[in-house]
Coordinates of N, CA, C and O in Angstrom, one line a residue:
E1 N -63.7 -136.1 -48.2 CA -63.5 -136.4 -49.6 C -62.1 -136.9 -49.8 O -61.3 -136.9 -49.0
S2 N -61.9 -137.4 -51.0 CA -60.6 -138.0 -51.4 C -60.2 -137.6 -52.8 O -61.1 -137.2 -53.6
L3 N -58.9 -137.6 -53.1 CA -58.4 -137.2 -54.4 C -57.1 -138.0 -54.7 O -56.2 -138.0 -53.8
P4 N -57.0 -138.7 -55.8 CA -55.8 -139.4 -56.1 C -54.7 -138.5 -56.6 O -55.0 -137.6 -57.4
L5 N -53.5 -138.7 -56.2 CA -52.3 -138.0 -56.7 C -51.9 -138.9 -57.9 O -51.9 -140.1 -57.9
R6 N -51.4 -138.2 -59.0 CA -51.0 -138.9 -60.2 C -49.6 -138.3 -60.6 O -49.5 -137.6 -61.6
P7 N -48.6 -138.6 -59.8 CA -47.3 -138.0 -60.1 C -46.7 -138.5 -61.4 O -46.9 -139.7 -61.8
R8 N -46.0 -137.6 -62.1 CA -45.4 -138.0 -63.4 C -44.0 -137.4 -63.4 O -43.7 -136.3 -62.8
F9 N -43.1 -138.0 -64.1 CA -41.8 -137.5 -64.4 C -41.9 -136.7 -65.7 O -42.4 -137.2 -66.7
L10 N -41.4 -135.5 -65.7 CA -41.3 -134.6 -66.8 C -39.9 -134.4 -67.2 O -39.1 -134.1 -66.4
F11 N -39.6 -134.6 -68.5 CA -38.2 -134.6 -69.0 C -38.0 -133.3 -69.9 O -38.9 -132.7 -70.4
S12 N -36.7 -132.9 -70.0 CA -36.4 -131.7 -70.7 C -36.8 -131.7 -72.2 O -36.9 -130.7 -72.8
D13 N -36.9 -132.9 -72.7 CA -37.3 -133.0 -74.2 C -38.8 -132.9 -74.4 O -39.3 -133.1 -75.5
G14 N -39.6 -132.6 -73.3 CA -41.0 -132.5 -73.3 C -41.8 -133.8 -73.1 O -43.0 -133.7 -73.0
S15 N -41.1 -134.9 -73.0 CA -41.8 -136.2 -72.7 C -42.1 -136.3 -71.2 O -41.5 -135.6 -70.4
D16 N -43.0 -137.3 -70.9 CA -43.3 -137.5 -69.5 C -43.7 -139.0 -69.4 O -43.9 -139.7 -70.4
Q17 N -43.7 -139.5 -68.2 CA -44.1 -140.8 -67.9 C -44.6 -140.9 -66.5 O -44.1 -140.1 -65.6
P18 N -45.5 -141.8 -66.2 CA -46.0 -141.9 -64.8 C -44.9 -142.4 -63.9 O -44.1 -143.2 -64.2
A19 N -44.9 -141.8 -62.7 CA -43.9 -142.2 -61.6 C -44.5 -143.5 -61.0 O -45.7 -143.6 -60.7
T20 N -43.6 -144.5 -60.8 CA -44.0 -145.8 -60.2 C -43.2 -145.9 -58.9 O -42.2 -145.3 -58.7
N21 N -43.7 -146.8 -58.1 CA -43.0 -147.1 -56.8 C -42.8 -145.8 -56.0 O -41.7 -145.6 -55.5
V22 N -43.9 -145.0 -55.9 CA -43.8 -143.8 -55.2 C -44.1 -144.0 -53.7 O -45.1 -144.7 -53.3
A23 N -43.3 -143.4 -52.8 CA -43.6 -143.4 -51.4 C -44.1 -142.1 -51.0 O -43.7 -141.0 -51.4
Y24 N -45.2 -142.1 -50.2 CA -45.9 -140.9 -49.8 C -45.8 -140.7 -48.3 O -45.9 -141.7 -47.5
Q25 N -45.6 -139.4 -47.8 CA -45.6 -139.2 -46.4 C -46.2 -137.8 -46.2 O -45.9 -136.8 -46.8
V26 N -47.2 -137.8 -45.3 CA -48.0 -136.6 -45.0 C -47.4 -135.9 -43.7 O -47.0 -136.6 -42.8
A27 N -47.3 -134.6 -43.7 CA -46.7 -133.9 -42.6 C -47.6 -133.9 -41.4 O -47.2 -134.0 -40.2
D28 N -48.9 -133.7 -41.6 CA -49.9 -133.7 -40.5 C -51.1 -134.5 -40.8 O -52.0 -134.2 -41.5
S29 N -51.1 -135.7 -40.3 CA -52.2 -136.7 -40.5 C -53.5 -136.3 -39.9 O -54.5 -136.9 -40.1
G30 N -53.5 -135.2 -39.1 CA -54.7 -134.7 -38.5 C -55.5 -133.9 -39.5 O -56.7 -133.6 -39.3
I31 N -54.8 -133.5 -40.6 CA -55.5 -132.7 -41.7 C -55.8 -133.6 -42.8 O -56.9 -133.5 -43.4
A32 N -54.9 -134.5 -43.3 CA -55.2 -135.4 -44.4 C -54.3 -136.6 -44.2 O -53.3 -136.6 -43.6
T33 N -54.7 -137.7 -44.8 CA -53.9 -138.9 -44.9 C -53.7 -139.3 -46.3 O -54.4 -138.8 -47.2
V34 N -52.7 -140.1 -46.6 CA -52.4 -140.5 -47.9 C -52.1 -142.0 -47.9 O -51.3 -142.4 -47.0
D35 N -52.7 -142.8 -48.7 CA -52.4 -144.3 -48.7 C -51.3 -144.6 -49.7 O -50.7 -143.7 -50.4
A36 N -50.9 -145.9 -49.7 CA -49.8 -146.3 -50.5 C -50.0 -146.1 -52.0 O -49.0 -146.0 -52.8
Q37 N -51.3 -146.0 -52.5 CA -51.6 -145.8 -53.9 C -51.6 -144.3 -54.2 O -51.8 -143.9 -55.4
G38 N -51.5 -143.4 -53.2 CA -51.5 -142.0 -53.4 C -52.8 -141.3 -53.3 O -52.9 -140.1 -53.8
T39 N -53.8 -141.9 -52.7 CA -55.1 -141.3 -52.6 C -55.1 -140.5 -51.3 O -54.8 -141.0 -50.2
V40 N -55.3 -139.2 -51.4 CA -55.4 -138.3 -50.3 C -56.8 -138.2 -49.7 O -57.7 -138.0 -50.5
N41 N -56.9 -138.4 -48.4 CA -58.2 -138.3 -47.8 C -58.3 -137.2 -46.8 O -57.4 -137.1 -45.9
A42 N -59.3 -136.3 -46.9 CA -59.4 -135.2 -46.0 C -59.9 -135.7 -44.6 O -60.7 -136.6 -44.5
V43 N -59.3 -135.1 -43.6 CA -59.6 -135.5 -42.2 C -60.2 -134.3 -41.5 O -61.3 -134.4 -40.9
A44 N -59.6 -133.1 -41.6 CA -60.1 -131.9 -40.9 C -59.6 -130.7 -41.7 O -58.7 -130.7 -42.5
T45 N -60.3 -129.6 -41.5 CA -59.9 -128.3 -42.1 C -58.5 -127.9 -41.8 O -58.1 -128.0 -40.6
G46 N -57.7 -127.5 -42.8 CA -56.4 -127.0 -42.5 C -55.5 -127.2 -43.7 O -56.0 -127.5 -44.8
A47 N -54.2 -127.1 -43.5 CA -53.2 -127.2 -44.6 C -52.1 -128.1 -44.2 O -51.7 -128.1 -43.0
T48 N -51.6 -128.9 -45.1 CA -50.4 -129.8 -44.8 C -49.6 -130.0 -46.0 O -50.0 -129.6 -47.1
R49 N -48.5 -130.7 -45.9 CA -47.7 -131.1 -47.1 C -47.6 -132.6 -47.2 O -47.5 -133.3 -46.2
I50 N -47.6 -133.0 -48.5 CA -47.3 -134.4 -48.7 C -46.0 -134.5 -49.5 O -45.8 -133.8 -50.5
T51 N -45.1 -135.3 -49.0 CA -43.8 -135.5 -49.6 C -43.9 -136.8 -50.5 O -44.3 -137.9 -50.0
L52 N -43.5 -136.7 -51.7 CA -43.5 -137.9 -52.6 C -42.0 -138.2 -52.9 O -41.2 -137.3 -53.2
E53 N -41.7 -139.5 -52.9 CA -40.3 -139.9 -53.3 C -40.4 -141.1 -54.2 O -41.1 -142.0 -54.0
A54 N -39.6 -140.9 -55.3 CA -39.5 -142.0 -56.3 C -38.2 -141.9 -57.0 O -37.8 -140.8 -57.4
E55 N -37.5 -143.0 -57.2 CA -36.3 -143.1 -57.9 C -35.2 -142.1 -57.4 O -34.5 -141.5 -58.1
G56 N -35.2 -141.9 -56.0 CA -34.2 -141.1 -55.4 C -34.6 -139.6 -55.5 O -33.8 -138.7 -55.1
L57 N -35.7 -139.2 -56.1 CA -36.1 -137.8 -56.2 C -37.3 -137.6 -55.3 O -38.1 -138.4 -55.0
K58 N -37.3 -136.3 -54.8 CA -38.4 -135.9 -53.9 C -39.1 -134.7 -54.4 O -38.5 -133.9 -55.0
A59 N -40.4 -134.6 -54.1 CA -41.2 -133.5 -54.4 C -42.2 -133.3 -53.3 O -42.5 -134.3 -52.6
Q60 N -42.7 -132.1 -53.1 CA -43.8 -131.9 -52.1 C -45.0 -131.3 -52.8 O -44.9 -130.5 -53.8
A61 N -46.2 -131.6 -52.2 CA -47.4 -131.1 -52.7 C -48.1 -130.5 -51.5 O -48.2 -131.1 -50.4
R62 N -48.6 -129.3 -51.6 CA -49.4 -128.7 -50.5 C -50.8 -129.1 -50.6 O -51.4 -129.0 -51.7
V63 N -51.4 -129.5 -49.5 CA -52.8 -129.9 -49.5 C -53.6 -129.0 -48.6 O -53.2 -128.7 -47.4
M64 N -54.7 -128.4 -49.1 CA -55.5 -127.5 -48.3 C -56.9 -128.2 -48.2 O -57.5 -128.5 -49.3
V65 N -57.4 -128.4 -47.0 CA -58.7 -129.0 -46.8 C -59.6 -127.9 -46.3 O -59.3 -127.2 -45.3
R66 N -60.7 -127.6 -47.0 CA -61.6 -126.5 -46.6 C -63.0 -127.1 -46.6 O -63.4 -128.0 -47.3
N67 N -63.8 -126.4 -45.8 CA -65.3 -126.7 -45.8 C -65.9 -125.9 -47.0 O -65.5 -124.8 -47.3
G68 N -66.8 -126.5 -47.7 CA -67.5 -125.9 -48.8 C -66.9 -126.1 -50.1 O -65.8 -126.8 -50.2
T69 N -67.5 -125.6 -51.1 CA -67.0 -125.9 -52.5 C -66.2 -124.7 -53.1 O -65.6 -124.8 -54.1
G70 N -66.3 -123.5 -52.4 CA -65.7 -122.3 -52.9 C -64.2 -122.3 -52.7 O -63.6 -123.1 -51.9
F71 N -63.5 -121.5 -53.5 CA -62.0 -121.4 -53.3 C -61.7 -119.9 -53.5 O -62.2 -119.3 -54.5
P72 N -61.0 -119.3 -52.6 CA -60.7 -117.9 -52.8 C -60.0 -117.6 -54.1 O -59.0 -118.3 -54.4
H73 N -60.4 -116.6 -54.8 CA -59.8 -116.2 -56.1 C -60.1 -114.8 -56.4 O -61.0 -114.2 -55.7
F74 N -59.3 -114.2 -57.3 CA -59.5 -112.7 -57.6 C -60.5 -112.5 -58.7 O -60.4 -113.2 -59.7
A75 N -61.3 -111.5 -58.6 CA -62.2 -111.1 -59.7 C -61.4 -110.1 -60.6 O -60.3 -109.7 -60.2
R76 N -62.0 -109.8 -61.7 CA -61.3 -108.9 -62.6 C -61.0 -107.5 -62.0 O -60.0 -106.9 -62.3
D77 N -61.9 -107.1 -61.1 CA -61.7 -105.8 -60.4 C -60.8 -105.9 -59.2 O -60.6 -104.9 -58.5
G78 N -60.2 -107.1 -58.9 CA -59.3 -107.3 -57.8 C -60.0 -107.7 -56.5 O -59.3 -108.0 -55.5
A79 N -61.3 -107.8 -56.5 CA -62.0 -108.2 -55.3 C -61.7 -109.7 -55.1 O -61.5 -110.5 -56.0
I80 N -61.7 -110.1 -53.8 CA -61.5 -111.5 -53.5 C -62.9 -112.2 -53.4 O -63.7 -111.8 -52.7
L81 N -63.1 -113.2 -54.2 CA -64.3 -114.0 -54.3 C -64.1 -115.3 -53.6 O -63.0 -115.9 -53.6
Q82 N -65.2 -115.9 -53.0 CA -65.2 -117.2 -52.4 C -65.8 -118.3 -53.2 O -65.5 -119.4 -52.9
D83 N -66.7 -118.0 -54.1 CA -67.4 -119.0 -54.9 C -67.3 -118.6 -56.4 O -67.2 -117.4 -56.7
Y84 N -67.5 -119.6 -57.2 CA -67.6 -119.4 -58.7 C -69.0 -119.2 -59.1 O -69.9 -119.6 -58.5

């Protein structure tokens, strides 16, 4: 599967704007790849980081590639659930 990143600059006055001319770099291309437009493509199960750089600023996004559609989360009683 794939998912586009949509980085934005957020300002202290509450305004925001899309980040342009963003450079992307993935830590482990065996887990996921990212193209110049910021589309992340899953390669294999695992976790990696994507570093984004624009206008001299850097940020990182953690990417988790999993099999299936479930995502671990807590139920009201504290149990760990795998599916919604």
